[in-house]
PDB file of C-alpha atoms and ligand atoms in Angstrom:
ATOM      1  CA  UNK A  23    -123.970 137.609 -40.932  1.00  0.00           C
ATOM      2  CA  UNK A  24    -121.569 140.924 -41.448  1.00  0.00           C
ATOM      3  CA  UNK A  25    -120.315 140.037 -37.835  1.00  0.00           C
ATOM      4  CA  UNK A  26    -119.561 137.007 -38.974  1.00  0.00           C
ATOM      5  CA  UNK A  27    -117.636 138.113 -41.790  1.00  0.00           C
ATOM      6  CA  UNK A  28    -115.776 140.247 -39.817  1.00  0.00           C
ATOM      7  CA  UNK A  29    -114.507 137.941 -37.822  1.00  0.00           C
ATOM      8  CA  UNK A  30    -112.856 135.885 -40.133  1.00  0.00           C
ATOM      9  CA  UNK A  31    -111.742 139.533 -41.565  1.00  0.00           C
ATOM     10  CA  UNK A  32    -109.915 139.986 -38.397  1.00  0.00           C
ATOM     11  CA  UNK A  33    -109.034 136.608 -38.201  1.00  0.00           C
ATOM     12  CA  UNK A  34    -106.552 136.849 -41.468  1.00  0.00           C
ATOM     13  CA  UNK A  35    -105.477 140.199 -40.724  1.00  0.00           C
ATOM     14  CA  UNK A  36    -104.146 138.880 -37.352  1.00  0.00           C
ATOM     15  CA  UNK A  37    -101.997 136.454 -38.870  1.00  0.00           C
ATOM     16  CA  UNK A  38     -99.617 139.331 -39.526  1.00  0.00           C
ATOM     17  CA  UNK A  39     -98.603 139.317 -35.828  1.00  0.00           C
ATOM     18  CA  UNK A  40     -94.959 137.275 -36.075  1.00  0.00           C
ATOM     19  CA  UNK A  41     -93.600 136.265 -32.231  1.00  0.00           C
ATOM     20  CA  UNK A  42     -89.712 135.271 -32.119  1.00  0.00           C
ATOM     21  CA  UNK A  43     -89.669 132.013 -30.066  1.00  0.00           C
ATOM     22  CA  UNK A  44     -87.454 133.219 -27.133  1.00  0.00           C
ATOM     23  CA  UNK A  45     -86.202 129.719 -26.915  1.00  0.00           C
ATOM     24  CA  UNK A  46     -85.643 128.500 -30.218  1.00  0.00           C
ATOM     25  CA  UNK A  47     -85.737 131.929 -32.573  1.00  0.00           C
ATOM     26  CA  UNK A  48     -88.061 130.912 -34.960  1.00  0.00           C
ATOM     27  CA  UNK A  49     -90.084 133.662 -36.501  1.00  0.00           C
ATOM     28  CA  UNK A  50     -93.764 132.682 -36.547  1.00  0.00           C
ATOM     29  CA  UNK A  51     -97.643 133.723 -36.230  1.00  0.00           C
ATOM     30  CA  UNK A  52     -99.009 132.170 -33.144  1.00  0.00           C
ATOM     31  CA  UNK A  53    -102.589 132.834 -34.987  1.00  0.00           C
ATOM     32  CA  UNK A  54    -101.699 130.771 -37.522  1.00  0.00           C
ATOM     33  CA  UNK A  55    -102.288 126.834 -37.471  1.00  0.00           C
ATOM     34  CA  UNK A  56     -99.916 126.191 -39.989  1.00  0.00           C
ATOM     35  CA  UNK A  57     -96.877 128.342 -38.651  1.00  0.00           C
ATOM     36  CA  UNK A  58     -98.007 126.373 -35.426  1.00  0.00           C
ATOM     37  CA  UNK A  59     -97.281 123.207 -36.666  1.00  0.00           C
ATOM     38  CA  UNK A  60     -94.320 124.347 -38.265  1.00  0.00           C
ATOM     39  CA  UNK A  61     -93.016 126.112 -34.867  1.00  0.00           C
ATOM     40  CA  UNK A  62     -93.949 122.516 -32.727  1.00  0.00           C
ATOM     41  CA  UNK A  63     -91.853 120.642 -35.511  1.00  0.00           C
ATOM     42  CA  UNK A  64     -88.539 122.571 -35.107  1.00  0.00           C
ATOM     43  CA  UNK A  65     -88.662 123.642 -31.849  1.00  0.00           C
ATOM     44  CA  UNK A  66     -87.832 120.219 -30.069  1.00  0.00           C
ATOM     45  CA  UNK A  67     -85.797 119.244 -32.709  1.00  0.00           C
ATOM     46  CA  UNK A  68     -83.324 122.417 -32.602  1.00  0.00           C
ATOM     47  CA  UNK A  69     -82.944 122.629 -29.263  1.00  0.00           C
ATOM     48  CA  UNK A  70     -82.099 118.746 -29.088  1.00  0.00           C
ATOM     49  CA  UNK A  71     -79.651 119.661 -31.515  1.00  0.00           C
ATOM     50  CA  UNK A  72     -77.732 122.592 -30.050  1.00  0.00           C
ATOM     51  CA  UNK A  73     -78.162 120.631 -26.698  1.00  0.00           C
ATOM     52  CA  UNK A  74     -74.414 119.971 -25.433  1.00  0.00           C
ATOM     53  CA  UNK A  75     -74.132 117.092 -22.781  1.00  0.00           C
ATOM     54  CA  UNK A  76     -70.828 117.016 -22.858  1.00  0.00           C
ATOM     55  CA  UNK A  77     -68.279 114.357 -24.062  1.00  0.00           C
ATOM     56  CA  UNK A  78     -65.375 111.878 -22.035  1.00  0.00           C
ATOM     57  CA  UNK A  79     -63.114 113.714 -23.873  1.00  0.00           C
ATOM     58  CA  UNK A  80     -63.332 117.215 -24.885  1.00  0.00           C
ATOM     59  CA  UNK A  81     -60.779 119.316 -27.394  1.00  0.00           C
ATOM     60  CA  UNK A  82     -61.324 122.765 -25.174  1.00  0.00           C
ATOM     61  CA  UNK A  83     -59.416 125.401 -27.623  1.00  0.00           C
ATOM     62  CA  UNK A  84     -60.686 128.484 -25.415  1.00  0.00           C
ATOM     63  CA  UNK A  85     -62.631 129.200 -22.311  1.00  0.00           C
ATOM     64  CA  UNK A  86     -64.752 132.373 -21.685  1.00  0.00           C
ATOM     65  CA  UNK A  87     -66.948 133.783 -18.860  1.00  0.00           C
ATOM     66  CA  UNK A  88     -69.862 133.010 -21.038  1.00  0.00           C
ATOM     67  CA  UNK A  89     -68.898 129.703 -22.532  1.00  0.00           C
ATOM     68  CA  UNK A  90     -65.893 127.754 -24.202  1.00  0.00           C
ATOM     69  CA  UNK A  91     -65.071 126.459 -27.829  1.00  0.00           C
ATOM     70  CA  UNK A  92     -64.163 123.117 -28.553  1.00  0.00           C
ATOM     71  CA  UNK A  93     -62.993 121.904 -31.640  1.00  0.00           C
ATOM     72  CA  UNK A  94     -63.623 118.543 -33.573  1.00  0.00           C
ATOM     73  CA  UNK A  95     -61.460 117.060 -35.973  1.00  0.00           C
ATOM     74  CA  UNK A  96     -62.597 114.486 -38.640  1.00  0.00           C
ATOM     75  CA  UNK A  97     -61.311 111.273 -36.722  1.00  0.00           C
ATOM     76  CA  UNK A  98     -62.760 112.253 -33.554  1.00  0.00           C
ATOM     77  CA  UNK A  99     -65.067 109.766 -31.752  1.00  0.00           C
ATOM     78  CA  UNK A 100     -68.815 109.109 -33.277  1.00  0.00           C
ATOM     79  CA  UNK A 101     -70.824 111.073 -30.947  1.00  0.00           C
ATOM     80  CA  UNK A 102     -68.264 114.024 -31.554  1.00  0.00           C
ATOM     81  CA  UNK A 103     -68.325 114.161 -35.398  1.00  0.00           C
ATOM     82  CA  UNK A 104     -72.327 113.896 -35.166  1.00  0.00           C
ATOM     83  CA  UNK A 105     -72.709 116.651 -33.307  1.00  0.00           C
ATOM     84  CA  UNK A 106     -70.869 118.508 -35.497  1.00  0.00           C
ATOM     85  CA  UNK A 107     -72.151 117.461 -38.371  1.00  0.00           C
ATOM     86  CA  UNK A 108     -75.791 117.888 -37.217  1.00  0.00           C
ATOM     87  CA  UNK A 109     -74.812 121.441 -35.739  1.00  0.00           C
ATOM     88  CA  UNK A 110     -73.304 122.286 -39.749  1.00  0.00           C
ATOM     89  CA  UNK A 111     -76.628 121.221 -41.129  1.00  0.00           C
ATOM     90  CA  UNK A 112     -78.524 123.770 -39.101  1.00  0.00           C
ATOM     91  CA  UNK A 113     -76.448 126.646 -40.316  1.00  0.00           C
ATOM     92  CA  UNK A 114     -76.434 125.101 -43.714  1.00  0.00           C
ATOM     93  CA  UNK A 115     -80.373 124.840 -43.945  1.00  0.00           C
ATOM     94  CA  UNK A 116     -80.360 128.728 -42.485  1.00  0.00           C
ATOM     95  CA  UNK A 117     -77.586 129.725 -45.159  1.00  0.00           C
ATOM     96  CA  UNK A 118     -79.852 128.486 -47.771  1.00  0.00           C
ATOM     97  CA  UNK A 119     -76.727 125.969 -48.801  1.00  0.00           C
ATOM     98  CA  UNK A 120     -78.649 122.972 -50.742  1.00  0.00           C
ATOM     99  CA  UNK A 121     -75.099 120.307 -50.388  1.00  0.00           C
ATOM    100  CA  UNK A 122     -73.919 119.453 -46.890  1.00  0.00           C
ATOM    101  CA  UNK A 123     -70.761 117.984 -48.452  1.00  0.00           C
ATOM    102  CA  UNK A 124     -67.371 120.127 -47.307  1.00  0.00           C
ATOM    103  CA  UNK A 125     -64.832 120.946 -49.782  1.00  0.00           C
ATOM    104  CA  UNK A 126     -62.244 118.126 -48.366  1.00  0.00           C
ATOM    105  CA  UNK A 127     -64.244 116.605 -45.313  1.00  0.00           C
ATOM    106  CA  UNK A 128     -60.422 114.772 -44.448  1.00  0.00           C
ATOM    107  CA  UNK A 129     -59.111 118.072 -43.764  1.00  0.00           C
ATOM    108  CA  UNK A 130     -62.570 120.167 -42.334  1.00  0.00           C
ATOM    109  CA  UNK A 131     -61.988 121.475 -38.571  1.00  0.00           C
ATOM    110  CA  UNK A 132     -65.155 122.161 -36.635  1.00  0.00           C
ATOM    111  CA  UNK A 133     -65.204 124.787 -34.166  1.00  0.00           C
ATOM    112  CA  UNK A 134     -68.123 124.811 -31.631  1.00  0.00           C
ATOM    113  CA  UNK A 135     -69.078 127.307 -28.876  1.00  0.00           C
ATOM    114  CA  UNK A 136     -71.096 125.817 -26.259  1.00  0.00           C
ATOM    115  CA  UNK A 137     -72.300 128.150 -23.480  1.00  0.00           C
ATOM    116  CA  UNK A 138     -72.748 128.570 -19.557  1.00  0.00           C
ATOM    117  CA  UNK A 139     -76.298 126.781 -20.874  1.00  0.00           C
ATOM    118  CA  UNK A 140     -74.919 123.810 -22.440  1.00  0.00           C
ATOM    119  CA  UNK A 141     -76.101 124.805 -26.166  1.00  0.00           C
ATOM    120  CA  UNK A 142     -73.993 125.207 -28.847  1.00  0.00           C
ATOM    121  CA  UNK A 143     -74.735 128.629 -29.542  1.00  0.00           C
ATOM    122  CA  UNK A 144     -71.945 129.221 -33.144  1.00  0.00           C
ATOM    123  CA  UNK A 145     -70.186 126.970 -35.158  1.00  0.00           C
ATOM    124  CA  UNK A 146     -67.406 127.591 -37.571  1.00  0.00           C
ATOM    125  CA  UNK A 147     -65.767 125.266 -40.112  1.00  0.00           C
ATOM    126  CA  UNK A 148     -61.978 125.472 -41.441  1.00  0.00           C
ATOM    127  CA  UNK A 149     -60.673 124.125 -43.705  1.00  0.00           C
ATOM    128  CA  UNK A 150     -56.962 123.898 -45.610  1.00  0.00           C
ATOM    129  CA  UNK A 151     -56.650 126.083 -48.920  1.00  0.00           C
ATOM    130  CA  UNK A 152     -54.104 127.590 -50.988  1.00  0.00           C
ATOM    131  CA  UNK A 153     -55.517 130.210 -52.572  1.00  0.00           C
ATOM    132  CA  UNK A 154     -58.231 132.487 -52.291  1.00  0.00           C
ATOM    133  CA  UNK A 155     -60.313 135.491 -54.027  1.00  0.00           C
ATOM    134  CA  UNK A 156     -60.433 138.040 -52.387  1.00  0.00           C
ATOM    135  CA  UNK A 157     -64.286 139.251 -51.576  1.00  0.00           C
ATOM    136  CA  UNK A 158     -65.136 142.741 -53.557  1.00  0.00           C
ATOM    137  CA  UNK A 159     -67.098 145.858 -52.214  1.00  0.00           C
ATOM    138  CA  UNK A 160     -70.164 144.992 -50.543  1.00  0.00           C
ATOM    139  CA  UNK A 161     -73.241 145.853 -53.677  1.00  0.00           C
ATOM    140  CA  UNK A 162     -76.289 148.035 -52.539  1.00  0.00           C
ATOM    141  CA  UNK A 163     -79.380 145.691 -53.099  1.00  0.00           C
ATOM    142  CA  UNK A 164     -81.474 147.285 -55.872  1.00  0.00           C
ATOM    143  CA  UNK A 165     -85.049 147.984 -55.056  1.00  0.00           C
ATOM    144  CA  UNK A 166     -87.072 145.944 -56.488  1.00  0.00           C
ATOM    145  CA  UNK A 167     -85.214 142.981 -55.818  1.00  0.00           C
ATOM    146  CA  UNK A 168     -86.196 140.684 -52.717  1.00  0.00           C
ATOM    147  CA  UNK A 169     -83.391 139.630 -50.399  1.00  0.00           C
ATOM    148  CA  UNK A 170     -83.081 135.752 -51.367  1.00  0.00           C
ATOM    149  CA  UNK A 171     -82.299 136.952 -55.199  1.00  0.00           C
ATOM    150  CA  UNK A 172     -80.201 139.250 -54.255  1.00  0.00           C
ATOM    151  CA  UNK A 173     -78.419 137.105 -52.265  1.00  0.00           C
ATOM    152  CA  UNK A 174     -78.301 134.527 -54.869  1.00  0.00           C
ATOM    153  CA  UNK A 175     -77.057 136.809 -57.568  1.00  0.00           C
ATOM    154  CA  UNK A 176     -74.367 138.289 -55.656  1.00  0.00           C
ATOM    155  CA  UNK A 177     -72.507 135.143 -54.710  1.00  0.00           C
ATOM    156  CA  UNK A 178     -72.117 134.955 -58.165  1.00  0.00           C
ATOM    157  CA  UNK A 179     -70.586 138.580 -58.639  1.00  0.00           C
ATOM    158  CA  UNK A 180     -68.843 138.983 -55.309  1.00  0.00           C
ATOM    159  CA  UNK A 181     -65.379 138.112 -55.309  1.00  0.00           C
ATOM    160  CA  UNK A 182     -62.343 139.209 -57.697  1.00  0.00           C
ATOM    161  CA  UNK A 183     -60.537 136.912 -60.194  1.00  0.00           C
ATOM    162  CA  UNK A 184     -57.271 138.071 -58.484  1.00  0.00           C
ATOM    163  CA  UNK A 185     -56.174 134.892 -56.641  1.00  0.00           C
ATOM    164  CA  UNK A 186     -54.628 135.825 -53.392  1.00  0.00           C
ATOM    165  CA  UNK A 187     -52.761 132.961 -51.181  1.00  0.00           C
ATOM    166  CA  UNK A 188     -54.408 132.262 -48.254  1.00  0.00           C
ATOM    167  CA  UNK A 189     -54.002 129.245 -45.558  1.00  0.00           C
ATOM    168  CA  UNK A 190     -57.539 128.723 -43.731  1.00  0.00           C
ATOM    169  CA  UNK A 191     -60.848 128.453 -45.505  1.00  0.00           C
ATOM    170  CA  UNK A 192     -63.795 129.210 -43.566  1.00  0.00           C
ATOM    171  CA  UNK A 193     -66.598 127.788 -45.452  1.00  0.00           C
ATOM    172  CA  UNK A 194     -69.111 127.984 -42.365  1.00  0.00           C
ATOM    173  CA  UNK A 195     -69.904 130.557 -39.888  1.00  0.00           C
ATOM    174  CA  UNK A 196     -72.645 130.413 -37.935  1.00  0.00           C
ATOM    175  CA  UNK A 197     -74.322 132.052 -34.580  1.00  0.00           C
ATOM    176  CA  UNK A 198     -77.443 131.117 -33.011  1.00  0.00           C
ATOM    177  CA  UNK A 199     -80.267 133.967 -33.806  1.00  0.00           C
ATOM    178  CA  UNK A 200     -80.773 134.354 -29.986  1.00  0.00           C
ATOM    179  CA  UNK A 201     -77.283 135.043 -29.389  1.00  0.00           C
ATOM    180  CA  UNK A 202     -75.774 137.397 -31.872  1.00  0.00           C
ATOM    181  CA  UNK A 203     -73.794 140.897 -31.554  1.00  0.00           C
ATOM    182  CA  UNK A 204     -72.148 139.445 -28.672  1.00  0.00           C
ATOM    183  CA  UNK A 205     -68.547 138.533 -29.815  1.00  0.00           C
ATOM    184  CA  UNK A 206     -68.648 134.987 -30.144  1.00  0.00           C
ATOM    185  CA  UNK A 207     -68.045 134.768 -33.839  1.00  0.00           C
ATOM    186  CA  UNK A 208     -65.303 137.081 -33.376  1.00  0.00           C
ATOM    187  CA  UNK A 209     -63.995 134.568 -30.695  1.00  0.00           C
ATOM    188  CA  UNK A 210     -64.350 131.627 -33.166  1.00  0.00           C
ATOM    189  CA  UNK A 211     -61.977 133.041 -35.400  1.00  0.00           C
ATOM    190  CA  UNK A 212     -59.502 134.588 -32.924  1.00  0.00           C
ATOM    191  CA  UNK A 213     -59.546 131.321 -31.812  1.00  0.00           C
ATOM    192  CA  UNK A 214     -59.265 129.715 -35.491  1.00  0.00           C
ATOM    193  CA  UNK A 215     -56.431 132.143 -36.059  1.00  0.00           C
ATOM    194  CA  UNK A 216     -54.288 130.312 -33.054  1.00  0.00           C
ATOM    195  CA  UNK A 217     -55.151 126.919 -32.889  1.00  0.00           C
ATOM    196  CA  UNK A 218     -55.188 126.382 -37.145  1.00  0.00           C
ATOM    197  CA  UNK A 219     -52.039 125.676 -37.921  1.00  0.00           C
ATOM    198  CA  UNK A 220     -49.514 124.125 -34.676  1.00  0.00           C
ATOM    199  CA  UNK A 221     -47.272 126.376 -33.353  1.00  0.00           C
ATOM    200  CA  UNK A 222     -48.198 129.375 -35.442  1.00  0.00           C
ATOM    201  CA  UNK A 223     -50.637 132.264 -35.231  1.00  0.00           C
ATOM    202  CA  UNK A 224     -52.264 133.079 -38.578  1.00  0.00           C
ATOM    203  CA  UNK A 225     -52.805 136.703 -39.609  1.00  0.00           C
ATOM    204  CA  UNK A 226     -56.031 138.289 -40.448  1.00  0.00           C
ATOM    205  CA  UNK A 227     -55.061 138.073 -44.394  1.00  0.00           C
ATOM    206  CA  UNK A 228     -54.310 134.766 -44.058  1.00  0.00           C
ATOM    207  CA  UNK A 229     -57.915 133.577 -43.161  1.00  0.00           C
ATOM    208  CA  UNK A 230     -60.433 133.649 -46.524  1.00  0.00           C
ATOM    209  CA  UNK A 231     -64.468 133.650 -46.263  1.00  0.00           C
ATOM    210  CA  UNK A 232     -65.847 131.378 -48.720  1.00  0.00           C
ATOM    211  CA  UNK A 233     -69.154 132.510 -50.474  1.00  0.00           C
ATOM    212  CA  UNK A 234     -69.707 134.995 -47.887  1.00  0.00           C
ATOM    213  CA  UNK A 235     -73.890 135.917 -47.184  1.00  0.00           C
ATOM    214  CA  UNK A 236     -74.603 139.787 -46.904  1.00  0.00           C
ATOM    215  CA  UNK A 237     -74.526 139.200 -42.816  1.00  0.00           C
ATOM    216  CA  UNK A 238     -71.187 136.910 -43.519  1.00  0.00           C
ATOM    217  CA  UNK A 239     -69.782 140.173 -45.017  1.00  0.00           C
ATOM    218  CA  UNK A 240     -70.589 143.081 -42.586  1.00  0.00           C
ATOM    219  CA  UNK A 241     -69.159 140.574 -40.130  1.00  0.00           C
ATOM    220  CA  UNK A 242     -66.189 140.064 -42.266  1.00  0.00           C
ATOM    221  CA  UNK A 243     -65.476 143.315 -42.839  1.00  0.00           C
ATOM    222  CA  UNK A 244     -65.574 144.783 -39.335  1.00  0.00           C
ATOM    223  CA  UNK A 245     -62.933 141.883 -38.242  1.00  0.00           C
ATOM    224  CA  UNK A 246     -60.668 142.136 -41.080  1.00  0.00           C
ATOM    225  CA  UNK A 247     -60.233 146.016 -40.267  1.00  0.00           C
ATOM    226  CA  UNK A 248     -60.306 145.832 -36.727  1.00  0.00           C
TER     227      UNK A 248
HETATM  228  N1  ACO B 445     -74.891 143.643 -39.366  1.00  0.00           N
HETATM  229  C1  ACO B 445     -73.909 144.567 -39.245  1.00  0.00           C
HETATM  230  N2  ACO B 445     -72.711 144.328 -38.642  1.00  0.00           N
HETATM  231  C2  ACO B 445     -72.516 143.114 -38.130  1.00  0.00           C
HETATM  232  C3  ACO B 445     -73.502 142.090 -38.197  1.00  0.00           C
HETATM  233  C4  ACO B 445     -74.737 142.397 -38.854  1.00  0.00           C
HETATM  234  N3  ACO B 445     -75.717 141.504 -38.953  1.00  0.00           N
HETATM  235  N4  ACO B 445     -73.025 140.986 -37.581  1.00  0.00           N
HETATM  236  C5  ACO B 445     -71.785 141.299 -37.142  1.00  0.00           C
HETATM  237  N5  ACO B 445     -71.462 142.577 -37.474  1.00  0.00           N
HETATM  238  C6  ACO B 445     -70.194 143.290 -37.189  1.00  0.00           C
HETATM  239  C7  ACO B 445     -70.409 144.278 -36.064  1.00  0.00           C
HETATM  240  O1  ACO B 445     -69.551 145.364 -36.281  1.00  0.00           O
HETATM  241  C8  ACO B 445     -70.001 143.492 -34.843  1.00  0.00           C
HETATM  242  O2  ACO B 445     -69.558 144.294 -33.789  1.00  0.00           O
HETATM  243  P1  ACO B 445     -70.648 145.051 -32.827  1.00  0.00           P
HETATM  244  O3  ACO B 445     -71.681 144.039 -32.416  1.00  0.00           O
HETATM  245  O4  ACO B 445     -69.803 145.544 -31.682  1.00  0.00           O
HETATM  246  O5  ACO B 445     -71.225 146.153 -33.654  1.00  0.00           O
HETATM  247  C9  ACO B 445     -68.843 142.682 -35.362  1.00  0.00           C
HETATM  248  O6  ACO B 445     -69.199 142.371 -36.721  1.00  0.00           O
HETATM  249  C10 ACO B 445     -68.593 141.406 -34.560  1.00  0.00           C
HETATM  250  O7  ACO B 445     -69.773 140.616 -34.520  1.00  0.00           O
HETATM  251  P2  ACO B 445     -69.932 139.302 -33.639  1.00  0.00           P
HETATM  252  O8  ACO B 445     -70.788 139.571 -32.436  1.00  0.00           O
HETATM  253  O9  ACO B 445     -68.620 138.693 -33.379  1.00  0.00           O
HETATM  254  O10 ACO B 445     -70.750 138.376 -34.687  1.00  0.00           O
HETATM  255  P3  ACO B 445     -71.922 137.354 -34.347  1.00  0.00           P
HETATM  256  O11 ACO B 445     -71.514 136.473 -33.231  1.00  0.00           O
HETATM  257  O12 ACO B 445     -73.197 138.091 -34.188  1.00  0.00           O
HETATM  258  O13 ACO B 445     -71.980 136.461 -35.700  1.00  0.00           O
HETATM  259  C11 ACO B 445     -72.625 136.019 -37.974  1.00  0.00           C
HETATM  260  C12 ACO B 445     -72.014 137.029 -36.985  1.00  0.00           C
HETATM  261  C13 ACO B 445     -71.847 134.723 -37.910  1.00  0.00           C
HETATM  262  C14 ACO B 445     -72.536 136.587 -39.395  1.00  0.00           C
HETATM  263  C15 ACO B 445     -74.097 135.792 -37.562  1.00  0.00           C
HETATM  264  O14 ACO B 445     -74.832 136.962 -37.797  1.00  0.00           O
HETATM  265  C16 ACO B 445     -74.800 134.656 -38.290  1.00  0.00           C
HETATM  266  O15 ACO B 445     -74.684 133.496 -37.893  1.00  0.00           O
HETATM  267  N6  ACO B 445     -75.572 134.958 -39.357  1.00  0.00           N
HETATM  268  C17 ACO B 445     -76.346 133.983 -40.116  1.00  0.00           C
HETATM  269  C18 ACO B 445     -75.451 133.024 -40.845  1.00  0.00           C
HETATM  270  C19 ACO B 445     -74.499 133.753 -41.795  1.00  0.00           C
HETATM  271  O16 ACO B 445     -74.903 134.551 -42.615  1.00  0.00           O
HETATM  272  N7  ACO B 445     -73.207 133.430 -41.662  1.00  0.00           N
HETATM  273  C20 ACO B 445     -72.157 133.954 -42.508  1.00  0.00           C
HETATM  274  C21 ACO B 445     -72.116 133.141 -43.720  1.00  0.00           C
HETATM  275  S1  ACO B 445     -70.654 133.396 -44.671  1.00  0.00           S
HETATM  276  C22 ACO B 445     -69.695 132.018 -44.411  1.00  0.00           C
HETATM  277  O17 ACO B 445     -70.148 131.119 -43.730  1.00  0.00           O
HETATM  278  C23 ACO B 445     -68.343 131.918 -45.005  1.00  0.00           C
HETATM  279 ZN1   ZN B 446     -89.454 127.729 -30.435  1.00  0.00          ZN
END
């Protein structure tokens, strides 16, 4: 009987081993039926989604060694605009942002970068504003304070009530887990920055980050100064 208990001792304890999916990035215990399930549910259904096929008629804004970005306007063929849409939900559900709806859908521009593997691998939506505030000092995260309240209370406190003009919104930005620290947000908004606005290059001030997430900030702030 005490080996018996023991087992199931080692059992719970084991559940404490997380995996990253190499294919899909989802944290998870593989000892655990539940995170299982949970694993088998997104899995197909993520990849499906960041699966690019390609389209008839493509918007190609950039080409890399590693992949190109395409961008989607509002009155761009079904198939287009779904994509889009369904690639915005997945960063939306990982930002934690409850609303799909954009600010002024008419005017949103998607930006996708689909790689050498046909996956849509970072997505960034744009959108027209006039004014902006700009984002204050990054806070240090007090102790006892987990990391989803923090984050929650410091979109609140973040930005000043100094309205700067700016001409580009970006209200998205997001990178596949799998495929991060390797430039391609920075290449979504180099790219934003010359394909915005016809026939003009926008600066680096010009461009504001809309309720920026901790990450959204570090990024921000290492491409603002560089
Ligand atoms: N921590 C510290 N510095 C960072 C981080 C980070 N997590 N991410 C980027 N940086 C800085 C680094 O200096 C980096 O250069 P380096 O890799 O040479 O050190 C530089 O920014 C450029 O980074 P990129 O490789 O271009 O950025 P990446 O493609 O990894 O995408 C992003 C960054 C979009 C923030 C990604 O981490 C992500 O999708 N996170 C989850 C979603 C999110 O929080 N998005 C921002 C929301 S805010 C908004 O949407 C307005
Ligand atoms: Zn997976």
């Amino acid at each position: 009987r005490q080996t018996d208990n023991q087992l199931i001792i080692d059992a719970g304890q084991k559940q404490f081993g997380a995996t990253t999916c190499g294919s899909c990035g989802m944290l998870y215990s593989t000892d655990s039926p539940e995170d299982n399930f949970q694993h088998t549910q997104f899995h197909q259904r993520f990849l499906d989604t960041i699966k690019f096929v390609g389209w008839k008629k493509e918007r190609v804004v950039a080409e890399f060694w590693d992949g190109k970005i395409i961008l989607v306007l509002p009155d761009d063929p079904k198939y287009a605009t779904k994509k889009a849409e369904d690639v915005r939900r997945i960063a939306d559900s990982e930002l934690g942002f409850q609303q799909i709806t954009l600010s002024s859908p008419s005017s949103a521009k998607t930006y996708l970068f689909i790689n050498s593997d046909k996956m849509v691998v970072g997505c960034l939506v744009a959108e027209n504003i006039r004014q902006a505030f700009r984002v204050l000092e990054q806070q240090e995260k007090p102790k006892d304070m987990n990391k989803e309240d923090f984050m929650e209370h410091h979109r609140a406190w973040c930005c000043s009530t100094v309205s700067e003009k700016a001409i580009c919104g970006v209200s998205r930005i997001w990178v596949f887990s799998l495929m991060r620290r390797k430039g391609i947000a920075t290449r979504l908004l180099d790219t934003v920055r010359t394909t915005f606005m016809y026939g003009s290059h926008l600066t680096k001030e010009e461009i504001a980050f809309s309720d920026p997430t901790p990450e959204g900030k570090l990024f921000a702030t290492k491409y603002c100064e560089t």
